[in-house]
Short mmCIF file of C-alpha atoms in Angstrom, two decimals:
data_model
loop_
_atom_site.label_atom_id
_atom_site.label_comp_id
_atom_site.label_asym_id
_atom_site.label_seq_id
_atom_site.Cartn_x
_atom_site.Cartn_y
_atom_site.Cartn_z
CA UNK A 1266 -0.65 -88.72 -17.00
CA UNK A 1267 -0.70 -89.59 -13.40
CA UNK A 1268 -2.51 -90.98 -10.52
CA UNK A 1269 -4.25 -88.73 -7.35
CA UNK A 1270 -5.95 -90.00 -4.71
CA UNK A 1271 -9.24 -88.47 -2.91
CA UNK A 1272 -6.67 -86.88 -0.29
CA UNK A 1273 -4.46 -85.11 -3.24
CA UNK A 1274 -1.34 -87.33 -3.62
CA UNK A 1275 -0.74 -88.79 -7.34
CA UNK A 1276 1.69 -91.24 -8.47
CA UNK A 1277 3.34 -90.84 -11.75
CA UNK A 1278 1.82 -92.99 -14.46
CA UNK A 1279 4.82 -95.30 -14.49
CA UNK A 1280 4.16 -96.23 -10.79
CA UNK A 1281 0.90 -97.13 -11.65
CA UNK A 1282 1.68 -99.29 -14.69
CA UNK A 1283 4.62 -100.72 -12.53
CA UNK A 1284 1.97 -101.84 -9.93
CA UNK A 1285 -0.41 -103.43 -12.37
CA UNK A 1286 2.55 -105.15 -14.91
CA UNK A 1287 4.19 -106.75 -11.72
CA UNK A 1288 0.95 -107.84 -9.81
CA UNK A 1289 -0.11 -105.35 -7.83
CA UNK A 1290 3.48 -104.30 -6.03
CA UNK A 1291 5.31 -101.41 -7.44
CA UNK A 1292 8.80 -102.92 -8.35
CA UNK A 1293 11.44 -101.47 -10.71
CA UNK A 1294 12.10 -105.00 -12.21
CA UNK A 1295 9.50 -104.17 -15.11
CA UNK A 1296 9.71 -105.20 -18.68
CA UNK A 1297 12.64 -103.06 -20.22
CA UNK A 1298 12.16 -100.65 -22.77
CA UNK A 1299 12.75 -102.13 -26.40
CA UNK A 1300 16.25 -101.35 -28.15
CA UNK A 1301 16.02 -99.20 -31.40
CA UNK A 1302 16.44 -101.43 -34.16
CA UNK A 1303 17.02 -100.36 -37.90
CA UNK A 1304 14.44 -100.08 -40.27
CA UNK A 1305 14.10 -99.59 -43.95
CA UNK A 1306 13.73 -95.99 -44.24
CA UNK A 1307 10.90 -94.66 -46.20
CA UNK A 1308 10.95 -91.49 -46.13
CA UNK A 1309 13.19 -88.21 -44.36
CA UNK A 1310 11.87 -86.60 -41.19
CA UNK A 1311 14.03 -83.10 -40.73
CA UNK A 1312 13.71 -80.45 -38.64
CA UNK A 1313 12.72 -77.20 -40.44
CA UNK A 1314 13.70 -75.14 -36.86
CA UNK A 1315 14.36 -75.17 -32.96
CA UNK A 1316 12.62 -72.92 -30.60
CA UNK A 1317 13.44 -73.02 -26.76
CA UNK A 1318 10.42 -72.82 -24.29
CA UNK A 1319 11.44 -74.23 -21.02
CA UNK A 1320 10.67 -77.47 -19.61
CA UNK A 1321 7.67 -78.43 -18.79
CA UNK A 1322 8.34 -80.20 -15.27
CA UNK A 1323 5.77 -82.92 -14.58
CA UNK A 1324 2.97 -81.48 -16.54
CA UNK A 1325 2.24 -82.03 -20.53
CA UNK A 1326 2.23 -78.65 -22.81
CA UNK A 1327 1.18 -78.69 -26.42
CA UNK A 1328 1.20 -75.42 -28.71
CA UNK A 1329 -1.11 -74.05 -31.02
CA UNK A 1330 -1.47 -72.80 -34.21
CA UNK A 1331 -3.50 -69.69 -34.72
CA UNK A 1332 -3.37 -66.79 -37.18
CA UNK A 1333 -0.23 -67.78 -38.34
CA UNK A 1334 1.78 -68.10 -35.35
CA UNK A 1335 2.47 -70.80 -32.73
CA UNK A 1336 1.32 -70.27 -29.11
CA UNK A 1337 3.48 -72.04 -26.70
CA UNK A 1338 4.05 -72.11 -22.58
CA UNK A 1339 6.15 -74.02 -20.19
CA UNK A 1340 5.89 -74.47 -16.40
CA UNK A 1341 8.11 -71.89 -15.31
CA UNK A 1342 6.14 -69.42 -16.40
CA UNK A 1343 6.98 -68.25 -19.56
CA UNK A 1344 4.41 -67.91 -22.75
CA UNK A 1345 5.59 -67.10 -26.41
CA UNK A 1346 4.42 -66.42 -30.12
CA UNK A 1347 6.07 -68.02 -32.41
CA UNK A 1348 6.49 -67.17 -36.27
CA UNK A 1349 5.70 -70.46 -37.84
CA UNK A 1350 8.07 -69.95 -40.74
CA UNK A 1351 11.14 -69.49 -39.03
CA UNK A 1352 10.71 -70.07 -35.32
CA UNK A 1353 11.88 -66.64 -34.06
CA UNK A 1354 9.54 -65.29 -31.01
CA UNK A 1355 7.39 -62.16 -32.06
CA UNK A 1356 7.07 -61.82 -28.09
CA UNK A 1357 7.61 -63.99 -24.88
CA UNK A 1358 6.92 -63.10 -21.30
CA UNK A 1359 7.01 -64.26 -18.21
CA UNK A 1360 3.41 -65.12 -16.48
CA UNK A 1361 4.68 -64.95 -13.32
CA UNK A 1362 3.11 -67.75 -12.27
CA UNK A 1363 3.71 -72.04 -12.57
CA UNK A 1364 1.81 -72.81 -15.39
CA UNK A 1365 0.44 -76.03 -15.43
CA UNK A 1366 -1.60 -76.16 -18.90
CA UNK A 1367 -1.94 -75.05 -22.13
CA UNK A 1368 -1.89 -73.53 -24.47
CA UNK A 1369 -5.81 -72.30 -26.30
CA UNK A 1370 -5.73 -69.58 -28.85
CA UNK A 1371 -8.44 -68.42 -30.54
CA UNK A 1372 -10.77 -65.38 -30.98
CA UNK A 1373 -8.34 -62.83 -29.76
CA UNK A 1374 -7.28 -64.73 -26.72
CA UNK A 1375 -4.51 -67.03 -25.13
CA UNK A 1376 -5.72 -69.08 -22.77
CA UNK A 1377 -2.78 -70.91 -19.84
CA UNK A 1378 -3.82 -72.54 -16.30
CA UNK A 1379 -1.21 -72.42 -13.17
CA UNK A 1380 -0.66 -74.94 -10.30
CA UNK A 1381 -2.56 -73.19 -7.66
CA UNK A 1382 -5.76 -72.80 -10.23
CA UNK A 1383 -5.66 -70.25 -11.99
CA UNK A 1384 -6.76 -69.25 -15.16
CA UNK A 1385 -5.18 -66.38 -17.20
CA UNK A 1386 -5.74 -64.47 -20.86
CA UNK A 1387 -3.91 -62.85 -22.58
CA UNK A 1388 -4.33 -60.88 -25.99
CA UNK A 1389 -2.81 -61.85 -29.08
CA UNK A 1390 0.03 -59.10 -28.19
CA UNK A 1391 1.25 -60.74 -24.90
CA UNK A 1392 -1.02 -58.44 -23.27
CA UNK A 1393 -2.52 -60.22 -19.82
CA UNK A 1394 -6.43 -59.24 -19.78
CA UNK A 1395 -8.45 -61.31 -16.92
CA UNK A 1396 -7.07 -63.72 -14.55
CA UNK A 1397 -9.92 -65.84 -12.45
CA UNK A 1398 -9.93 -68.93 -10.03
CA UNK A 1399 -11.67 -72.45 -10.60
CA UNK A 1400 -11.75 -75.08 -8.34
CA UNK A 1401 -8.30 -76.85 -8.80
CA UNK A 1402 -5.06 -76.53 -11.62
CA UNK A 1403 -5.85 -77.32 -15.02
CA UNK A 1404 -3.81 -79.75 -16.73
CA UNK A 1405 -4.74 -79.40 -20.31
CA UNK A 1406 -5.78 -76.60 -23.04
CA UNK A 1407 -8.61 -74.56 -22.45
CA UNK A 1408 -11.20 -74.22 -25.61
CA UNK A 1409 -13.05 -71.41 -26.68
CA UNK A 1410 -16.22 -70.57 -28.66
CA UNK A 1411 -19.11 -68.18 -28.89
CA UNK A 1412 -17.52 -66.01 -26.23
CA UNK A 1413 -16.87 -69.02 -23.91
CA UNK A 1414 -14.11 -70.59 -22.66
CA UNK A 1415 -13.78 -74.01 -21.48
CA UNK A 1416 -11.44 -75.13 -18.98
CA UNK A 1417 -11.32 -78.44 -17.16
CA UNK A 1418 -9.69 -78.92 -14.04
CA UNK A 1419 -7.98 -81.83 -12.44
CA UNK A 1420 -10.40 -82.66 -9.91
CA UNK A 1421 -12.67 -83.70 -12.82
CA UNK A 1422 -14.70 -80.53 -12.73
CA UNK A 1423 -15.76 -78.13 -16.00
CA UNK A 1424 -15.92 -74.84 -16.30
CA UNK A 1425 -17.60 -72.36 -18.59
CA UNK A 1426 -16.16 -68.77 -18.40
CA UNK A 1427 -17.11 -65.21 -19.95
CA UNK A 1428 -13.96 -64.87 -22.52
CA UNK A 1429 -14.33 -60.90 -22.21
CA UNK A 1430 -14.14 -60.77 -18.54
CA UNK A 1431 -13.31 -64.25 -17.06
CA UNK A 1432 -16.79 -64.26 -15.10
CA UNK A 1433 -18.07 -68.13 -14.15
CA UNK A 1434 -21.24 -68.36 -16.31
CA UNK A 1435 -21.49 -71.91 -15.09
CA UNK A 1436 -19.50 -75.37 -13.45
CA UNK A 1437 -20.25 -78.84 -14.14
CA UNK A 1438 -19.16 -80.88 -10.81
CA UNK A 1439 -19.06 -84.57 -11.27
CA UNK A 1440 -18.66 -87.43 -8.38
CA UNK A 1441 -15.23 -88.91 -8.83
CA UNK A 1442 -14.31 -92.40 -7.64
CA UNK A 1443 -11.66 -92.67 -4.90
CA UNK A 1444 -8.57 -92.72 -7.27
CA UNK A 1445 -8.21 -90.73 -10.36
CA UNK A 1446 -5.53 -90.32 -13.11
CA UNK A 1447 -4.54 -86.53 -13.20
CA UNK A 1448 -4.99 -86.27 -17.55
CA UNK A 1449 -4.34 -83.32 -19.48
CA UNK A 1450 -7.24 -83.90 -21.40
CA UNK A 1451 -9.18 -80.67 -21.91
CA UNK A 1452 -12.85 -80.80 -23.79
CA UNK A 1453 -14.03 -80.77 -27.36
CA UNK A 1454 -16.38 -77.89 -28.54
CA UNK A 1455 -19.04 -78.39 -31.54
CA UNK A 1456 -22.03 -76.86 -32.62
CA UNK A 1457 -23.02 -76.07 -29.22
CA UNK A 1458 -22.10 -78.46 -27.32
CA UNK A 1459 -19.01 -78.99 -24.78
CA UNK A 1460 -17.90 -82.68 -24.61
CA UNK A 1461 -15.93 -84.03 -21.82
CA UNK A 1462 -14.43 -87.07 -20.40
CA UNK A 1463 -14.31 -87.91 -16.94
CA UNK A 1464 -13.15 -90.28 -14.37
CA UNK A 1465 -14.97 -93.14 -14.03
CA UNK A 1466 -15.04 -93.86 -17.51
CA UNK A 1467 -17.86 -91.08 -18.09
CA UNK A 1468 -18.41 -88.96 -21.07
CA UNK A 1469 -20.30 -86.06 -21.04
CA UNK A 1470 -22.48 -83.59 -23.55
CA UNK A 1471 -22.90 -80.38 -21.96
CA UNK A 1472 -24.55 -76.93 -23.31
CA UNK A 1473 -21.99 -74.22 -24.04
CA UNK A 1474 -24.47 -71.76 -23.16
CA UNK A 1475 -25.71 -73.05 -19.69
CA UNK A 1476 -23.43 -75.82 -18.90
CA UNK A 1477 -26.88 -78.45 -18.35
CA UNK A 1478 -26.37 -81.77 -19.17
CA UNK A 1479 -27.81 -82.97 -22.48
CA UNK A 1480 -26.53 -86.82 -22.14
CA UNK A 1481 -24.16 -89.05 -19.93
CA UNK A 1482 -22.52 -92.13 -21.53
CA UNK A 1483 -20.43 -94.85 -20.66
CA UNK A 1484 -17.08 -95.32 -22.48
CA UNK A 1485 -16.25 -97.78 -19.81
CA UNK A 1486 -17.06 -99.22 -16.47
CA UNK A 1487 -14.93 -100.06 -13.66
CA UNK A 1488 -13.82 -103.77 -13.40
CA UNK A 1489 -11.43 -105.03 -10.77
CA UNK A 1490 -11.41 -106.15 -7.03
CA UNK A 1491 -8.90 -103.30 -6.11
CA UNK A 1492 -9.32 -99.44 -6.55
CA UNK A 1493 -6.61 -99.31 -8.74
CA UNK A 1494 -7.49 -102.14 -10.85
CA UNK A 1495 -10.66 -100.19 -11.30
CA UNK A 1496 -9.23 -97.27 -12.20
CA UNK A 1497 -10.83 -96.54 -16.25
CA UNK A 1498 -10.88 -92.82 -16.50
CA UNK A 1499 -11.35 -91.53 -19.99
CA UNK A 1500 -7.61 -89.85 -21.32
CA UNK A 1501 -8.21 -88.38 -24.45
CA UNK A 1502 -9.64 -85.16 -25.47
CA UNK A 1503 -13.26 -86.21 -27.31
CA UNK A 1504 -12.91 -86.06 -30.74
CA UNK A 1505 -16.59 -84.36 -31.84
CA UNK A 1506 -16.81 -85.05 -35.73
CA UNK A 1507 -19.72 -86.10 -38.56
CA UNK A 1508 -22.56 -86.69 -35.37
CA UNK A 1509 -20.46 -88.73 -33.41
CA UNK A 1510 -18.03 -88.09 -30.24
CA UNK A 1511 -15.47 -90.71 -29.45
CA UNK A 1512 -13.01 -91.16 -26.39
CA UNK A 1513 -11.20 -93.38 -25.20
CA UNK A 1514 -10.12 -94.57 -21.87
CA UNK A 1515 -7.21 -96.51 -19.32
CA UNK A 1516 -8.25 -100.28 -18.72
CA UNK A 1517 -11.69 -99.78 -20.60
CA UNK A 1518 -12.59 -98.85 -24.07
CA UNK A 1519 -12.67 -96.41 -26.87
CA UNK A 1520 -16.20 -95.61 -27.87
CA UNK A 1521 -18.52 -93.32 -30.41
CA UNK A 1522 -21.89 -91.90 -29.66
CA UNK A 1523 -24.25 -90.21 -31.24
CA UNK A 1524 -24.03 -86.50 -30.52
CA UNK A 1525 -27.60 -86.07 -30.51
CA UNK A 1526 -29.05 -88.77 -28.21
CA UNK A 1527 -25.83 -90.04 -26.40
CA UNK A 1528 -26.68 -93.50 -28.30
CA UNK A 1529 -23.69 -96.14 -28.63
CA UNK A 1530 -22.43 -96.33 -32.04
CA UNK A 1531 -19.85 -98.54 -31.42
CA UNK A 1532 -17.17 -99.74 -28.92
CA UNK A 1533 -14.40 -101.78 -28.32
CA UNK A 1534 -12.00 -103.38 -25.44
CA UNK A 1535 -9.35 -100.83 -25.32
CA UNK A 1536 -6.67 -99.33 -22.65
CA UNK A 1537 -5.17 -95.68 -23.36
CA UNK A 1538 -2.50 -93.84 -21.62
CA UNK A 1539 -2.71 -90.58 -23.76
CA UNK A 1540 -4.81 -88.76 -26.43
CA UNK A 1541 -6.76 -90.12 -29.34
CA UNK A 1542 -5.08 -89.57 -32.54
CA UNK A 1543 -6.95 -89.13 -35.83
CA UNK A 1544 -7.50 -88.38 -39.11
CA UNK A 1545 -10.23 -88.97 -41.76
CA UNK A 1546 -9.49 -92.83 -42.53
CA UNK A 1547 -8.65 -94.28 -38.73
CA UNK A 1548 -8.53 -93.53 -34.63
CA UNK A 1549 -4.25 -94.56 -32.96
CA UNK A 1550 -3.91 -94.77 -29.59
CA UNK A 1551 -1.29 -95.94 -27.56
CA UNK A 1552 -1.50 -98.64 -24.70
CA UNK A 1553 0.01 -99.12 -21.39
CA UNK A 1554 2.72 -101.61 -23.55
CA UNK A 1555 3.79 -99.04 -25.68
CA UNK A 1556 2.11 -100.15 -28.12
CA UNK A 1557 0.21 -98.33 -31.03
CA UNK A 1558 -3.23 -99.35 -32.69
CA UNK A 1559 -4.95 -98.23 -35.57
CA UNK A 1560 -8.39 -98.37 -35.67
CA UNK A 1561 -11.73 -97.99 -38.33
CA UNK A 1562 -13.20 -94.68 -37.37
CA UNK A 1563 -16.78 -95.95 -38.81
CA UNK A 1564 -16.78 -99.55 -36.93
CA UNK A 1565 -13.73 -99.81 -34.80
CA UNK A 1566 -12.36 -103.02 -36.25
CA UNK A 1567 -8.48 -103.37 -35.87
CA UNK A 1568 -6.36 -101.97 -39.20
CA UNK A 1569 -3.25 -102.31 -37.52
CA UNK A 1570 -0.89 -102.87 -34.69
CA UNK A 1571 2.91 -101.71 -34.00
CA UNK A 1572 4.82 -103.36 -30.80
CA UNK A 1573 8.50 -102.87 -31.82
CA UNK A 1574 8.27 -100.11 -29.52
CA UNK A 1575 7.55 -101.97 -26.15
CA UNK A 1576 7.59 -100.16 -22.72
CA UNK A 1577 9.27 -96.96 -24.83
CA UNK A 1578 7.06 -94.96 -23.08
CA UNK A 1579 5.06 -93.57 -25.85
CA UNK A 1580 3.46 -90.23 -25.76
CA UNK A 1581 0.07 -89.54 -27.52
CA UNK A 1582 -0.26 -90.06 -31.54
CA UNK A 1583 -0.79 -87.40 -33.99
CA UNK A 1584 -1.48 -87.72 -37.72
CA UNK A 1585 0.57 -85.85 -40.26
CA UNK A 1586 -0.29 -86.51 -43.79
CA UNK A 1587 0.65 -90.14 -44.54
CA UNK A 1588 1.93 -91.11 -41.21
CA UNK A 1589 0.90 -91.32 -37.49
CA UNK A 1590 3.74 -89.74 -35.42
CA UNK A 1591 4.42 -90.84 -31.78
CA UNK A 1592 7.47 -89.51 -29.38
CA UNK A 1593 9.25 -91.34 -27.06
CA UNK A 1594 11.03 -91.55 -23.03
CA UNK A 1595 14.28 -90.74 -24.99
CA UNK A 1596 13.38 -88.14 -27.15
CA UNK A 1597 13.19 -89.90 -30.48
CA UNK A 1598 10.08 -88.78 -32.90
CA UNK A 1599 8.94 -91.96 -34.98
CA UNK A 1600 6.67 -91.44 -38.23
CA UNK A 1601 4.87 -94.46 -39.03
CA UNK A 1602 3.23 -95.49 -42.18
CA UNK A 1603 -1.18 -94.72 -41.78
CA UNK A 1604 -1.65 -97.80 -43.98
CA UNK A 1605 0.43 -100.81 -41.99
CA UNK A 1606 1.92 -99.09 -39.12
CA UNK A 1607 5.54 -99.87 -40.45
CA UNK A 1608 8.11 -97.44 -39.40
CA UNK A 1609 8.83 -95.39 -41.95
CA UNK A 1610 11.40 -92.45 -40.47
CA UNK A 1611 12.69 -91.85 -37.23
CA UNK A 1612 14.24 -88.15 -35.96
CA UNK A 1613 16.40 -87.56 -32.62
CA UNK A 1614 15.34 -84.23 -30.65
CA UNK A 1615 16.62 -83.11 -27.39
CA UNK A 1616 16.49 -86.46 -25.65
CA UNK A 1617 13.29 -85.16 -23.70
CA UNK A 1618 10.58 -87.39 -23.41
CA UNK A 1619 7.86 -86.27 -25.83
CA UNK A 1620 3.94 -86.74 -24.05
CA UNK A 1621 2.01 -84.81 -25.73
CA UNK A 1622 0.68 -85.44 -29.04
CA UNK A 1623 2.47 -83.87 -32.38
CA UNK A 1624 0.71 -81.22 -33.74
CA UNK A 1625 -0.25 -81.72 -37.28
CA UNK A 1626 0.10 -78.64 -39.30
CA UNK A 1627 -0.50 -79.73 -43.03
CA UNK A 1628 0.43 -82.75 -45.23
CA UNK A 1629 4.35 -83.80 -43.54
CA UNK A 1630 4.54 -80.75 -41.26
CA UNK A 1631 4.20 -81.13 -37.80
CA UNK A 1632 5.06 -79.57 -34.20
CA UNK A 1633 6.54 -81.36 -31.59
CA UNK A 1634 7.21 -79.74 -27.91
CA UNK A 1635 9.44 -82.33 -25.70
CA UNK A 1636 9.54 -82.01 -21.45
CA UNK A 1637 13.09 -80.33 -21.72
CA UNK A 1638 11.87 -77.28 -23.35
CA UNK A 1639 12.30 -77.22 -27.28
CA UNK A 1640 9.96 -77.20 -29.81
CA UNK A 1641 10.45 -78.30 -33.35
CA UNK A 1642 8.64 -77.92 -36.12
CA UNK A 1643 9.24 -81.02 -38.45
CA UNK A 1644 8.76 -81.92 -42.18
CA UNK A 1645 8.44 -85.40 -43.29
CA UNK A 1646 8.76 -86.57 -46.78
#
């Protein structure tokens, strides 16, 4: 995640956090990272295989699971199936073009965005079908239903396009404020509806078929004297579950509406720097210390809070079976225990920082891609 401006410069996150931790002045005499210290081990993380992508460069790529396979992309270009028993590649191929996010597959298609804007699809075989042009890059997955596909951009924009042909059936353009963090969040899709968070601290309900607006709500509102202390864009993909969507956002709030009327279920002070982990019992996010909170998913009370990891710069959360999995700057994966946040297994990868949020792939199985390039899939038991 990083900062842009209205004139198209960004700052990496850790600028931005270095700004705000030290007063306002960017300094490099920030709160150090905390040391690894040992832990009683509670279970065995291991990694079932190794698959090399590329690196991602300063962009966040997750794969996907569909039909069997794992879809994965880095930012040189290349984009690969992957057998999700074993690891080998069934293809790979070179775009051709920077990618900047990804990857979507679903209903026949694989979905990647480039730097300069681009959208591109391929088939299931490698195949490239459509290629079109929205309004800026896209920094996160596309999604796709009901012969749409959703892409949104990093200028804050959405987009609805034909999935047979790439054709613009419609574009949702929101006003921005002057300084905006450059998220790979992409939308959430459900029974109709396309929900998005924006900058500003804005979520929105859209129609899949015509891109109107059904409802506007506010996970957060800007505070501050300064632009950047009122930065409070929403960072996390909606999650769109049992009539509610919830997001959460940087120096704000997580929230749940009603996916009906837009109502406020619930909210609660908050301040994310990635994705919105989940599973049926609790919401984890991360904050701009490092560290990790569990949450109710029905009231948003506190369950839980881990800070043994200060200033590691933690990547997103993702649940796998009993524990909440979060990567690190250095490359280490840590599993930690749903019910008290305890650590319960750590694993070593490339040394990579890992941003984006493991992929959850059954009870203890997860995928994990880091920014050097590999992707593991991991069991933990």
């Amino acid at each position: 995640m990083s900062l842009v401006n209205a004139m198209g410069r960004w700052l990496p996150l850790w600028v931005m956090l270095g700004a705000l931790l030290a007063g306002g002045c960017a300094s490099d005499s920030g709160p150090k990272p905390a040391e690894l210290k040992p832990f009683k081990e509670q279970a065995q993380a291991k990694v079932a295989w190794r698959y090399s992508v590329g690196d991602s460069g300063p962009y966040v790529f997750s794969p996907v699971i569909w039909d069997g396979d794992v879809f994965v992309a880095a930012t040189g270009g290349t984009l690969a199936r992957v057998d999700a028993r074993n690891g080998k590649a069934r293809w790979r191929i070179n775009t051709k073009v920077k990618l900047s996010g990804g990857v979507e597959a679903r209903d026949g298609l694989v979905i990647v965005g480039s730097t300069k804007g681009a959208v591109l699809a391929f088939g299931l075989d490698g195949k490239p079908l459509w290629q079109v042009q929205i309004s800026s890059e896209s920094l996160g997955p596309a999604s796709i239903a009901d012969g749409t596909v959703v892409v949104r951009s990093g200028d804050g924009r959405v987009h609805g396009l034909d999935a047979a042909t790439g054709a613009r059936r419609w574009e949702y353009i929101a006003t921005v404020p002057p300084l905006l963090i450059r998220t790979p969040a992409g939308v959430a899709i459900d029974r109709g509806a396309v929900y998005a968070g924006l900058p500003g601290g804005k979520m929105v309900a859209l129609s899949l078929v015509s891109g109107g607006l059904l409802w506007e709500a506010a996970v957060s509102q800007p505070k501050g004297d300064s632009e950047l202390e009122r930065v409070t864009d929403v960072v996390s993909v909606p999650i769109a579950e049992d009539n509610r969507a919830c997001a959460i956002s940087f120096q704000g709030r997580i929230a749940c509406f009603d996916t009906q009327r837009g109502s406020l279920a619930w909210a609660r002070n908050a301040s994310g720097t990635g994705g919105l982990g989940a599973d049926e019992k609790a919401f984890y996010y991360v904050d701009e210390a490092s560290s990790v909170h569990a949450i109710d998913r029905d009231s948003g009370a506190s369950l839980w809070k881990l800070d043994t990891l200060a200033y590691r710069g933690l990547g997103a959360p993702g649940a796998a079976g009993r524990y909440v999995a979060v990567g690190d700057f250095d490359g280490y994966l840590h599993f930690l225990d749903r019910d008290d946040g305890t650590i319960a297994a750590r694993l070593s990868t490339d040394g990579g920082p890992i941003t984006a949020a493991p992929l959850g792939v059954g009870p203890g199985n997860l995928l994990v891609q880091t920014r050097e390039g590999s992707l593991y899939a991991v069991t933990v038991r």
